[in-house]
Amino acid sequence: MKTILCPTDFSLLADSAIHYAVKMATVFDASLILYHCFIPFESAFYPLNSSTQENLDTKTILTNHLTAIMNSIMDKNPNLPITIHVDQGPEGIKIPKFCKKNKIDLIVMGTKGANGLKEKIIGSFTAKVMTKASCPVLAIPEKYKFKIPKKITFASNYNKKDKKVLSQLLELNKLFNATITILHVDKGILAFTADEDFDNYKNTIQNHFKDFEFTFKHSTGENVAKIILEETVADKTDLIVINPLKRKGFWNRIFYSSITKKTAYLIAKPLLSIPVQ
């Protein structure tokens, strides 16, 4: 991990993610980029030179805001390599492009999680970045304090790309030295079929990664997101890891489907997405 990108919209939620990213960059000797993206002003009823100047003025103001944040960080962390960048365009498109062009290793961003009776388990914008970014994305809950994870749970859908995800996770875990549990939740599958699939998956993974001992956990239920969150809370997991699918699939259903129970299930722990090609 060499370079961490932290997008900010200057909100309190983004501030929490910045504090986490600063701690992470300091502990793991990485550089940090503070990033903001705005939609440029354009109008057919406005002279082109005037709109261009307005966008330049906006960029200057935003650059000054980021500079102030950077300076306050450097006052307490003088040896931290930190830069800023202001971009123009839709965030959901610009952030993944910036990360790919600049070889970003990790995106750290804030998320509020579920809020209310029919809300998504993480913010839709965070989910969009996760499904489009070519690098891992770490979603930090509001007011979550930095800690080196000692218990990690990888929520698996028995995807054929799990080995690639776990390979990246084990590389990252060299920094953490945490235990890793692989959790799978079956939805609407007969028990004996699910148990057979679980045993086959467990043997395949453990035979492939002979130098690391995983813990495996298997559960069943209709509300997959709810069970994952309950299991990780009960297990005192410090970090939840997923492989975001870029099109239709399991994680899209979890990202974009509503939790309709009376209790809102909050993401109380950091959520790390690891994309693989």
PDB file of C-alpha atoms in Angstrom:
ATOM      1  CA  MET A   1       0.000   0.000   0.000  1.00  0.00           C
ATOM      2  CA  LYS A   2       1.770   3.104  -1.277  1.00  0.00           C
ATOM      3  CA  THR A   3      -0.932   5.657  -2.114  1.00  0.00           C
ATOM      4  CA  ILE A   4      -4.300   6.274  -0.433  1.00  0.00           C
ATOM      5  CA  LEU A   5      -7.010   8.477  -1.950  1.00  0.00           C
ATOM      6  CA  CYS A   6      -9.553  10.099   0.341  1.00  0.00           C
ATOM      7  CA  PRO A   7     -12.458  11.873  -1.411  1.00  0.00           C
ATOM      8  CA  THR A   8     -14.143  14.593   0.607  1.00  0.00           C
ATOM      9  CA  ASP A   9     -17.239  16.751   0.260  1.00  0.00           C
ATOM     10  CA  PHE A  10     -16.178  18.724   3.379  1.00  0.00           C
ATOM     11  CA  SER A  11     -18.891  17.079   5.504  1.00  0.00           C
ATOM     12  CA  LEU A  12     -18.461  15.680   9.023  1.00  0.00           C
ATOM     13  CA  LEU A  13     -18.795  12.209   7.558  1.00  0.00           C
ATOM     14  CA  ALA A  14     -15.931  12.889   5.159  1.00  0.00           C
ATOM     15  CA  ASP A  15     -13.878  14.323   8.028  1.00  0.00           C
ATOM     16  CA  SER A  16     -14.173  10.993   9.847  1.00  0.00           C
ATOM     17  CA  ALA A  17     -12.844   9.195   6.779  1.00  0.00           C
ATOM     18  CA  ILE A  18      -9.962  11.689   6.493  1.00  0.00           C
ATOM     19  CA  HIS A  19      -8.950  11.106  10.125  1.00  0.00           C
ATOM     20  CA  TYR A  20      -9.000   7.348   9.484  1.00  0.00           C
ATOM     21  CA  ALA A  21      -7.009   7.691   6.243  1.00  0.00           C
ATOM     22  CA  VAL A  22      -4.384   9.864   7.954  1.00  0.00           C
ATOM     23  CA  LYS A  23      -3.901   7.272  10.707  1.00  0.00           C
ATOM     24  CA  MET A  24      -3.714   4.486   8.154  1.00  0.00           C
ATOM     25  CA  ALA A  25      -1.189   6.316   5.967  1.00  0.00           C
ATOM     26  CA  THR A  26       0.944   7.133   9.005  1.00  0.00           C
ATOM     27  CA  VAL A  27       0.973   3.595  10.410  1.00  0.00           C
ATOM     28  CA  PHE A  28       1.642   1.920   7.050  1.00  0.00           C
ATOM     29  CA  ASP A  29       4.017   4.544   5.629  1.00  0.00           C
ATOM     30  CA  ALA A  30       1.819   5.494   2.669  1.00  0.00           C
ATOM     31  CA  SER A  31       1.173   8.810   0.926  1.00  0.00           C
ATOM     32  CA  LEU A  32      -2.261  10.464   1.024  1.00  0.00           C
ATOM     33  CA  ILE A  33      -4.211  12.393  -1.610  1.00  0.00           C
ATOM     34  CA  LEU A  34      -7.174  14.549  -0.557  1.00  0.00           C
ATOM     35  CA  TYR A  35      -9.628  14.681  -3.444  1.00  0.00           C
ATOM     36  CA  HIS A  36     -12.712  16.702  -4.325  1.00  0.00           C
ATOM     37  CA  CYS A  37     -14.785  16.687  -7.500  1.00  0.00           C
ATOM     38  CA  PHE A  38     -17.351  19.292  -8.575  1.00  0.00           C
ATOM     39  CA  ILE A  39     -19.766  19.609 -11.483  1.00  0.00           C
ATOM     40  CA  PRO A  40     -18.641  22.541 -13.680  1.00  0.00           C
ATOM     41  CA  PHE A  41     -21.170  25.234 -14.475  1.00  0.00           C
ATOM     42  CA  GLU A  42     -22.418  25.305 -18.058  1.00  0.00           C
ATOM     43  CA  SER A  43     -25.350  27.199 -19.547  1.00  0.00           C
ATOM     44  CA  ALA A  44     -26.488  28.088 -23.050  1.00  0.00           C
ATOM     45  CA  PHE A  45     -27.723  31.395 -21.615  1.00  0.00           C
ATOM     46  CA  TYR A  46     -24.357  32.281 -20.101  1.00  0.00           C
ATOM     47  CA  PRO A  47     -21.296  33.537 -22.042  1.00  0.00           C
ATOM     48  CA  LEU A  48     -18.619  30.849 -22.370  1.00  0.00           C
ATOM     49  CA  ASN A  49     -15.848  33.044 -20.975  1.00  0.00           C
ATOM     50  CA  SER A  50     -18.009  33.906 -17.947  1.00  0.00           C
ATOM     51  CA  SER A  51     -18.825  30.264 -17.157  1.00  0.00           C
ATOM     52  CA  THR A  52     -15.149  29.347 -17.621  1.00  0.00           C
ATOM     53  CA  GLN A  53     -14.123  32.040 -15.149  1.00  0.00           C
ATOM     54  CA  GLU A  54     -16.798  30.926 -12.681  1.00  0.00           C
ATOM     55  CA  ASN A  55     -15.487  27.370 -12.824  1.00  0.00           C
ATOM     56  CA  LEU A  56     -11.935  28.604 -12.307  1.00  0.00           C
ATOM     57  CA  ASP A  57     -13.087  30.613  -9.283  1.00  0.00           C
ATOM     58  CA  THR A  58     -14.901  27.579  -7.907  1.00  0.00           C
ATOM     59  CA  LYS A  59     -11.804  25.434  -8.360  1.00  0.00           C
ATOM     60  CA  THR A  60      -9.692  28.040  -6.557  1.00  0.00           C
ATOM     61  CA  ILE A  61     -12.093  28.133  -3.601  1.00  0.00           C
ATOM     62  CA  LEU A  62     -12.163  24.331  -3.354  1.00  0.00           C
ATOM     63  CA  THR A  63      -8.379  24.137  -3.681  1.00  0.00           C
ATOM     64  CA  ASN A  64      -8.071  26.575  -0.786  1.00  0.00           C
ATOM     65  CA  HIS A  65     -10.418  24.425   1.316  1.00  0.00           C
ATOM     66  CA  LEU A  66      -8.353  21.311   0.627  1.00  0.00           C
ATOM     67  CA  THR A  67      -5.137  23.201   1.286  1.00  0.00           C
ATOM     68  CA  ALA A  68      -6.424  24.298   4.683  1.00  0.00           C
ATOM     69  CA  ILE A  69      -7.274  20.691   5.566  1.00  0.00           C
ATOM     70  CA  MET A  70      -3.886  19.517   4.309  1.00  0.00           C
ATOM     71  CA  ASN A  71      -2.064  22.150   6.374  1.00  0.00           C
ATOM     72  CA  SER A  72      -3.942  21.221   9.547  1.00  0.00           C
ATOM     73  CA  ILE A  73      -2.998  17.570   8.981  1.00  0.00           C
ATOM     74  CA  MET A  74       0.646  18.397   8.333  1.00  0.00           C
ATOM     75  CA  ASP A  75       0.833  20.432  11.546  1.00  0.00           C
ATOM     76  CA  LYS A  76       0.309  17.187  13.475  1.00  0.00           C
ATOM     77  CA  ASN A  77       1.906  14.838  10.925  1.00  0.00           C
ATOM     78  CA  PRO A  78       4.847  16.738   9.402  1.00  0.00           C
ATOM     79  CA  ASN A  79       6.402  13.625   7.843  1.00  0.00           C
ATOM     80  CA  LEU A  80       3.239  12.456   6.069  1.00  0.00           C
ATOM     81  CA  PRO A  81       3.446  12.810   2.259  1.00  0.00           C
ATOM     82  CA  ILE A  82       0.143  14.497   1.402  1.00  0.00           C
ATOM     83  CA  THR A  83      -1.183  16.248  -1.706  1.00  0.00           C
ATOM     84  CA  ILE A  84      -4.525  17.586  -2.928  1.00  0.00           C
ATOM     85  CA  HIS A  85      -6.460  17.346  -6.176  1.00  0.00           C
ATOM     86  CA  VAL A  86      -9.618  19.093  -7.435  1.00  0.00           C
ATOM     87  CA  ASP A  87     -11.412  17.435 -10.341  1.00  0.00           C
ATOM     88  CA  GLN A  88     -14.391  18.377 -12.526  1.00  0.00           C
ATOM     89  CA  GLY A  89     -17.255  16.102 -13.535  1.00  0.00           C
ATOM     90  CA  PRO A  90     -19.469  13.367 -12.033  1.00  0.00           C
ATOM     91  CA  GLU A  91     -17.746  11.876  -8.973  1.00  0.00           C
ATOM     92  CA  GLY A  92     -18.851   8.341  -9.731  1.00  0.00           C
ATOM     93  CA  ILE A  93     -17.011   8.483 -13.051  1.00  0.00           C
ATOM     94  CA  LYS A  94     -14.081  10.749 -12.203  1.00  0.00           C
ATOM     95  CA  ILE A  95     -12.906   8.962  -9.038  1.00  0.00           C
ATOM     96  CA  PRO A  96     -12.402   5.536 -10.691  1.00  0.00           C
ATOM     97  CA  LYS A  97     -10.658   7.184 -13.676  1.00  0.00           C
ATOM     98  CA  PHE A  98      -8.353   9.206 -11.415  1.00  0.00           C
ATOM     99  CA  CYS A  99      -7.458   6.119  -9.393  1.00  0.00           C
ATOM    100  CA  LYS A 100      -6.645   4.053 -12.453  1.00  0.00           C
ATOM    101  CA  LYS A 101      -4.554   6.807 -14.044  1.00  0.00           C
ATOM    102  CA  ASN A 102      -2.611   7.535 -10.853  1.00  0.00           C
ATOM    103  CA  LYS A 103      -2.255   3.921  -9.667  1.00  0.00           C
ATOM    104  CA  ILE A 104      -4.082   4.486  -6.389  1.00  0.00           C
ATOM    105  CA  ASP A 105      -3.805   1.480  -4.055  1.00  0.00           C
ATOM    106  CA  LEU A 106      -6.762   2.221  -1.788  1.00  0.00           C
ATOM    107  CA  ILE A 107      -9.748   4.590  -1.603  1.00  0.00           C
ATOM    108  CA  VAL A 108     -10.930   5.529   1.886  1.00  0.00           C
ATOM    109  CA  MET A 109     -14.353   7.155   2.078  1.00  0.00           C
ATOM    110  CA  GLY A 110     -17.113   7.665   4.618  1.00  0.00           C
ATOM    111  CA  THR A 111     -20.519   6.022   4.748  1.00  0.00           C
ATOM    112  CA  LYS A 112     -23.533   6.422   7.008  1.00  0.00           C
ATOM    113  CA  GLY A 113     -24.874   2.922   6.458  1.00  0.00           C
ATOM    114  CA  ALA A 114     -28.569   2.201   6.960  1.00  0.00           C
ATOM    115  CA  ASN A 115     -30.720   5.007   8.261  1.00  0.00           C
ATOM    116  CA  GLY A 116     -34.457   4.491   8.602  1.00  0.00           C
ATOM    117  CA  LEU A 117     -36.840   1.734   7.637  1.00  0.00           C
ATOM    118  CA  LYS A 118     -36.112   1.405   3.941  1.00  0.00           C
ATOM    119  CA  GLU A 119     -32.506   2.404   3.478  1.00  0.00           C
ATOM    120  CA  LYS A 120     -29.536   0.720   1.835  1.00  0.00           C
ATOM    121  CA  ILE A 121     -26.902  -0.847   4.078  1.00  0.00           C
ATOM    122  CA  ILE A 122     -24.324   1.609   2.743  1.00  0.00           C
ATOM    123  CA  GLY A 123     -24.704   4.848   0.853  1.00  0.00           C
ATOM    124  CA  SER A 124     -25.534   4.400  -2.829  1.00  0.00           C
ATOM    125  CA  PHE A 125     -22.630   6.643  -3.908  1.00  0.00           C
ATOM    126  CA  THR A 126     -20.129   4.591  -1.900  1.00  0.00           C
ATOM    127  CA  ALA A 127     -21.582   1.423  -3.426  1.00  0.00           C
ATOM    128  CA  LYS A 128     -21.265   2.921  -6.919  1.00  0.00           C
ATOM    129  CA  VAL A 129     -17.584   3.710  -6.389  1.00  0.00           C
ATOM    130  CA  MET A 130     -17.020   0.195  -5.043  1.00  0.00           C
ATOM    131  CA  THR A 131     -18.511  -1.415  -8.133  1.00  0.00           C
ATOM    132  CA  LYS A 132     -16.581   0.817 -10.552  1.00  0.00           C
ATOM    133  CA  ALA A 133     -13.172   1.281  -8.925  1.00  0.00           C
ATOM    134  CA  SER A 134     -10.259  -0.866 -10.064  1.00  0.00           C
ATOM    135  CA  CYS A 135      -8.642  -0.674  -6.622  1.00  0.00           C
ATOM    136  CA  PRO A 136      -9.915  -1.636  -3.151  1.00  0.00           C
ATOM    137  CA  VAL A 137     -12.376   0.756  -1.486  1.00  0.00           C
ATOM    138  CA  LEU A 138     -12.629   1.072   2.290  1.00  0.00           C
ATOM    139  CA  ALA A 139     -15.931   2.503   3.591  1.00  0.00           C
ATOM    140  CA  ILE A 140     -15.618   4.013   7.061  1.00  0.00           C
ATOM    141  CA  PRO A 141     -18.711   4.412   9.268  1.00  0.00           C
ATOM    142  CA  GLU A 142     -19.374   7.803  10.789  1.00  0.00           C
ATOM    143  CA  LYS A 143     -17.218   8.528  13.883  1.00  0.00           C
ATOM    144  CA  TYR A 144     -15.390   5.193  13.626  1.00  0.00           C
ATOM    145  CA  LYS A 145     -11.945   5.435  15.220  1.00  0.00           C
ATOM    146  CA  PHE A 146      -8.909   3.903  13.544  1.00  0.00           C
ATOM    147  CA  LYS A 147      -7.699   0.561  14.805  1.00  0.00           C
ATOM    148  CA  ILE A 148      -5.606  -2.170  13.236  1.00  0.00           C
ATOM    149  CA  PRO A 149      -8.072  -5.000  12.548  1.00  0.00           C
ATOM    150  CA  LYS A 150      -7.499  -8.241  14.402  1.00  0.00           C
ATOM    151  CA  LYS A 151     -10.601 -10.035  13.139  1.00  0.00           C
ATOM    152  CA  ILE A 152     -11.566  -9.938   9.449  1.00  0.00           C
ATOM    153  CA  THR A 153     -14.670 -11.484   7.874  1.00  0.00           C
ATOM    154  CA  PHE A 154     -14.798 -12.123   4.127  1.00  0.00           C
ATOM    155  CA  ALA A 155     -18.434 -12.439   3.013  1.00  0.00           C
ATOM    156  CA  SER A 156     -18.339 -14.921   0.153  1.00  0.00           C
ATOM    157  CA  ASN A 157     -20.868 -15.878  -2.497  1.00  0.00           C
ATOM    158  CA  TYR A 158     -18.797 -18.932  -3.508  1.00  0.00           C
ATOM    159  CA  ASN A 159     -17.597 -16.958  -6.516  1.00  0.00           C
ATOM    160  CA  LYS A 160     -14.922 -18.479  -8.729  1.00  0.00           C
ATOM    161  CA  LYS A 161     -12.859 -15.307  -8.228  1.00  0.00           C
ATOM    162  CA  ASP A 162     -12.689 -15.717  -4.437  1.00  0.00           C
ATOM    163  CA  LYS A 163      -9.141 -17.072  -4.670  1.00  0.00           C
ATOM    164  CA  LYS A 164      -7.978 -13.839  -6.294  1.00  0.00           C
ATOM    165  CA  VAL A 165      -9.758 -11.758  -3.659  1.00  0.00           C
ATOM    166  CA  LEU A 166      -8.288 -13.825  -0.842  1.00  0.00           C
ATOM    167  CA  SER A 167      -4.811 -13.571  -2.368  1.00  0.00           C
ATOM    168  CA  GLN A 168      -5.053  -9.768  -2.243  1.00  0.00           C
ATOM    169  CA  LEU A 169      -6.540  -9.888   1.236  1.00  0.00           C
ATOM    170  CA  LEU A 170      -3.675 -12.057   2.511  1.00  0.00           C
ATOM    171  CA  GLU A 171      -1.173  -9.571   1.076  1.00  0.00           C
ATOM    172  CA  LEU A 172      -2.943  -6.763   2.915  1.00  0.00           C
ATOM    173  CA  ASN A 173      -3.172  -8.899   6.033  1.00  0.00           C
ATOM    174  CA  LYS A 174       0.616  -8.942   6.247  1.00  0.00           C
ATOM    175  CA  LEU A 175       0.152  -5.439   7.649  1.00  0.00           C
ATOM    176  CA  PHE A 176      -2.578  -6.534  10.066  1.00  0.00           C
ATOM    177  CA  ASN A 177      -1.771 -10.118  11.091  1.00  0.00           C
ATOM    178  CA  ALA A 178      -5.484 -10.678  11.721  1.00  0.00           C
ATOM    179  CA  THR A 179      -7.572 -13.840  11.801  1.00  0.00           C
ATOM    180  CA  ILE A 180      -9.811 -14.278   8.734  1.00  0.00           C
ATOM    181  CA  THR A 181     -13.256 -15.867   8.720  1.00  0.00           C
ATOM    182  CA  ILE A 182     -14.945 -16.759   5.427  1.00  0.00           C
ATOM    183  CA  LEU A 183     -18.703 -16.360   5.860  1.00  0.00           C
ATOM    184  CA  HIS A 184     -21.298 -17.606   3.381  1.00  0.00           C
ATOM    185  CA  VAL A 185     -25.038 -17.094   3.684  1.00  0.00           C
ATOM    186  CA  ASP A 186     -27.317 -19.309   1.597  1.00  0.00           C
ATOM    187  CA  LYS A 187     -30.680 -17.895   0.594  1.00  0.00           C
ATOM    188  CA  GLY A 188     -33.525 -20.317  -0.049  1.00  0.00           C
ATOM    189  CA  ILE A 189     -31.331 -23.396  -0.628  1.00  0.00           C
ATOM    190  CA  LEU A 190     -32.067 -26.860   0.752  1.00  0.00           C
ATOM    191  CA  ALA A 191     -29.929 -27.596   3.802  1.00  0.00           C
ATOM    192  CA  PHE A 192     -28.230 -30.750   2.494  1.00  0.00           C
ATOM    193  CA  THR A 193     -27.330 -29.054  -0.807  1.00  0.00           C
ATOM    194  CA  ALA A 194     -25.964 -26.005   1.000  1.00  0.00           C
ATOM    195  CA  ASP A 195     -23.864 -28.155   3.346  1.00  0.00           C
ATOM    196  CA  GLU A 196     -22.368 -30.045   0.406  1.00  0.00           C
ATOM    197  CA  ASP A 197     -21.482 -26.814  -1.409  1.00  0.00           C
ATOM    198  CA  PHE A 198     -19.956 -25.442   1.796  1.00  0.00           C
ATOM    199  CA  ASP A 199     -17.733 -28.497   2.313  1.00  0.00           C
ATOM    200  CA  ASN A 200     -16.538 -28.420  -1.304  1.00  0.00           C
ATOM    201  CA  TYR A 201     -15.765 -24.697  -1.124  1.00  0.00           C
ATOM    202  CA  LYS A 202     -13.969 -25.044   2.213  1.00  0.00           C
ATOM    203  CA  ASN A 203     -11.740 -27.856   0.937  1.00  0.00           C
ATOM    204  CA  THR A 204     -10.955 -25.983  -2.274  1.00  0.00           C
ATOM    205  CA  ILE A 205      -9.922 -22.789  -0.471  1.00  0.00           C
ATOM    206  CA  GLN A 206      -7.920 -24.422   2.288  1.00  0.00           C
ATOM    207  CA  ASN A 207      -6.060 -26.674  -0.168  1.00  0.00           C
ATOM    208  CA  HIS A 208      -5.180 -23.633  -2.271  1.00  0.00           C
ATOM    209  CA  PHE A 209      -3.941 -21.511   0.661  1.00  0.00           C
ATOM    210  CA  LYS A 210      -1.940 -24.059   2.619  1.00  0.00           C
ATOM    211  CA  ASP A 211       0.114 -21.469   4.532  1.00  0.00           C
ATOM    212  CA  PHE A 212      -2.858 -19.701   6.136  1.00  0.00           C
ATOM    213  CA  GLU A 213      -5.583 -21.215   8.271  1.00  0.00           C
ATOM    214  CA  PHE A 214      -8.999 -19.679   7.635  1.00  0.00           C
ATOM    215  CA  THR A 215     -12.068 -20.054   9.794  1.00  0.00           C
ATOM    216  CA  PHE A 216     -15.205 -20.979   7.839  1.00  0.00           C
ATOM    217  CA  LYS A 217     -18.760 -20.117   8.813  1.00  0.00           C
ATOM    218  CA  HIS A 218     -21.949 -21.111   6.982  1.00  0.00           C
ATOM    219  CA  SER A 219     -25.445 -19.742   7.590  1.00  0.00           C
ATOM    220  CA  THR A 220     -28.822 -19.686   5.850  1.00  0.00           C
ATOM    221  CA  GLY A 221     -31.619 -17.130   5.686  1.00  0.00           C
ATOM    222  CA  GLU A 222     -33.691 -14.885   3.465  1.00  0.00           C
ATOM    223  CA  ASN A 223     -32.177 -11.517   4.416  1.00  0.00           C
ATOM    224  CA  VAL A 224     -28.530 -12.021   3.485  1.00  0.00           C
ATOM    225  CA  ALA A 225     -27.377  -8.496   4.398  1.00  0.00           C
ATOM    226  CA  LYS A 226     -29.037  -8.692   7.818  1.00  0.00           C
ATOM    227  CA  ILE A 227     -27.421 -12.045   8.626  1.00  0.00           C
ATOM    228  CA  ILE A 228     -23.978 -10.869   7.519  1.00  0.00           C
ATOM    229  CA  LEU A 229     -24.222  -7.827   9.762  1.00  0.00           C
ATOM    230  CA  GLU A 230     -25.537  -9.852  12.713  1.00  0.00           C
ATOM    231  CA  GLU A 231     -22.829 -12.499  12.337  1.00  0.00           C
ATOM    232  CA  THR A 232     -20.033  -9.938  12.165  1.00  0.00           C
ATOM    233  CA  VAL A 233     -21.359  -8.046  15.189  1.00  0.00           C
ATOM    234  CA  ALA A 234     -21.608 -11.266  17.204  1.00  0.00           C
ATOM    235  CA  ASP A 235     -18.103 -12.269  16.114  1.00  0.00           C
ATOM    236  CA  LYS A 236     -16.707  -8.820  17.007  1.00  0.00           C
ATOM    237  CA  THR A 237     -15.319  -8.470  13.499  1.00  0.00           C
ATOM    238  CA  ASP A 238     -13.127  -5.399  12.924  1.00  0.00           C
ATOM    239  CA  LEU A 239     -13.315  -5.403   9.118  1.00  0.00           C
ATOM    240  CA  ILE A 240     -15.851  -6.821   6.642  1.00  0.00           C
ATOM    241  CA  VAL A 241     -14.485  -7.708   3.199  1.00  0.00           C
ATOM    242  CA  ILE A 242     -16.476  -8.230  -0.004  1.00  0.00           C
ATOM    243  CA  ASN A 243     -15.886  -8.737  -3.709  1.00  0.00           C
ATOM    244  CA  PRO A 244     -18.174  -6.210  -5.460  1.00  0.00           C
ATOM    245  CA  LEU A 245     -19.757  -7.491  -8.650  1.00  0.00           C
ATOM    246  CA  LYS A 246     -19.802  -4.855 -11.357  1.00  0.00           C
ATOM    247  CA  ARG A 247     -23.065  -5.961 -12.951  1.00  0.00           C
ATOM    248  CA  LYS A 248     -26.117  -7.861 -11.861  1.00  0.00           C
ATOM    249  CA  GLY A 249     -25.480 -10.190  -8.992  1.00  0.00           C
ATOM    250  CA  PHE A 250     -25.332 -10.924  -5.319  1.00  0.00           C
ATOM    251  CA  TRP A 251     -23.666  -7.778  -4.036  1.00  0.00           C
ATOM    252  CA  ASN A 252     -25.690  -5.480  -6.254  1.00  0.00           C
ATOM    253  CA  ARG A 253     -28.760  -6.913  -4.566  1.00  0.00           C
ATOM    254  CA  ILE A 254     -27.261  -6.209  -1.164  1.00  0.00           C
ATOM    255  CA  PHE A 255     -26.041  -2.731  -2.127  1.00  0.00           C
ATOM    256  CA  TYR A 256     -29.188  -1.548  -3.795  1.00  0.00           C
ATOM    257  CA  SER A 257     -31.997  -3.558  -2.200  1.00  0.00           C
ATOM    258  CA  SER A 258     -33.718  -2.089   0.831  1.00  0.00           C
ATOM    259  CA  ILE A 259     -33.744  -3.484   4.322  1.00  0.00           C
ATOM    260  CA  THR A 260     -37.452  -3.421   5.134  1.00  0.00           C
ATOM    261  CA  LYS A 261     -37.420  -4.596   8.736  1.00  0.00           C
ATOM    262  CA  LYS A 262     -38.478  -2.287  11.562  1.00  0.00           C
ATOM    263  CA  THR A 263     -34.912  -2.199  12.842  1.00  0.00           C
ATOM    264  CA  ALA A 264     -32.330  -0.428  10.716  1.00  0.00           C
ATOM    265  CA  TYR A 265     -29.184  -2.524  10.492  1.00  0.00           C
ATOM    266  CA  LEU A 266     -26.196  -0.234  10.546  1.00  0.00           C
ATOM    267  CA  ILE A 267     -22.761  -0.928   9.164  1.00  0.00           C
ATOM    268  CA  ALA A 268     -20.838  -0.377  12.395  1.00  0.00           C
ATOM    269  CA  LYS A 269     -17.496  -1.646  11.107  1.00  0.00           C
ATOM    270  CA  PRO A 270     -15.346  -0.674   8.116  1.00  0.00           C
ATOM    271  CA  LEU A 271     -16.308  -2.381   4.858  1.00  0.00           C
ATOM    272  CA  LEU A 272     -13.549  -3.198   2.369  1.00  0.00           C
ATOM    273  CA  SER A 273     -14.312  -4.091  -1.248  1.00  0.00           C
ATOM    274  CA  ILE A 274     -11.604  -5.885  -3.235  1.00  0.00           C
ATOM    275  CA  PRO A 275     -12.321  -5.956  -6.985  1.00  0.00           C
ATOM    276  CA  VAL A 276     -10.751  -8.577  -9.217  1.00  0.00           C
ATOM    277  CA  GLN A 277     -10.691  -8.841 -12.990  1.00  0.00           C
TER     278      GLN A 277
END
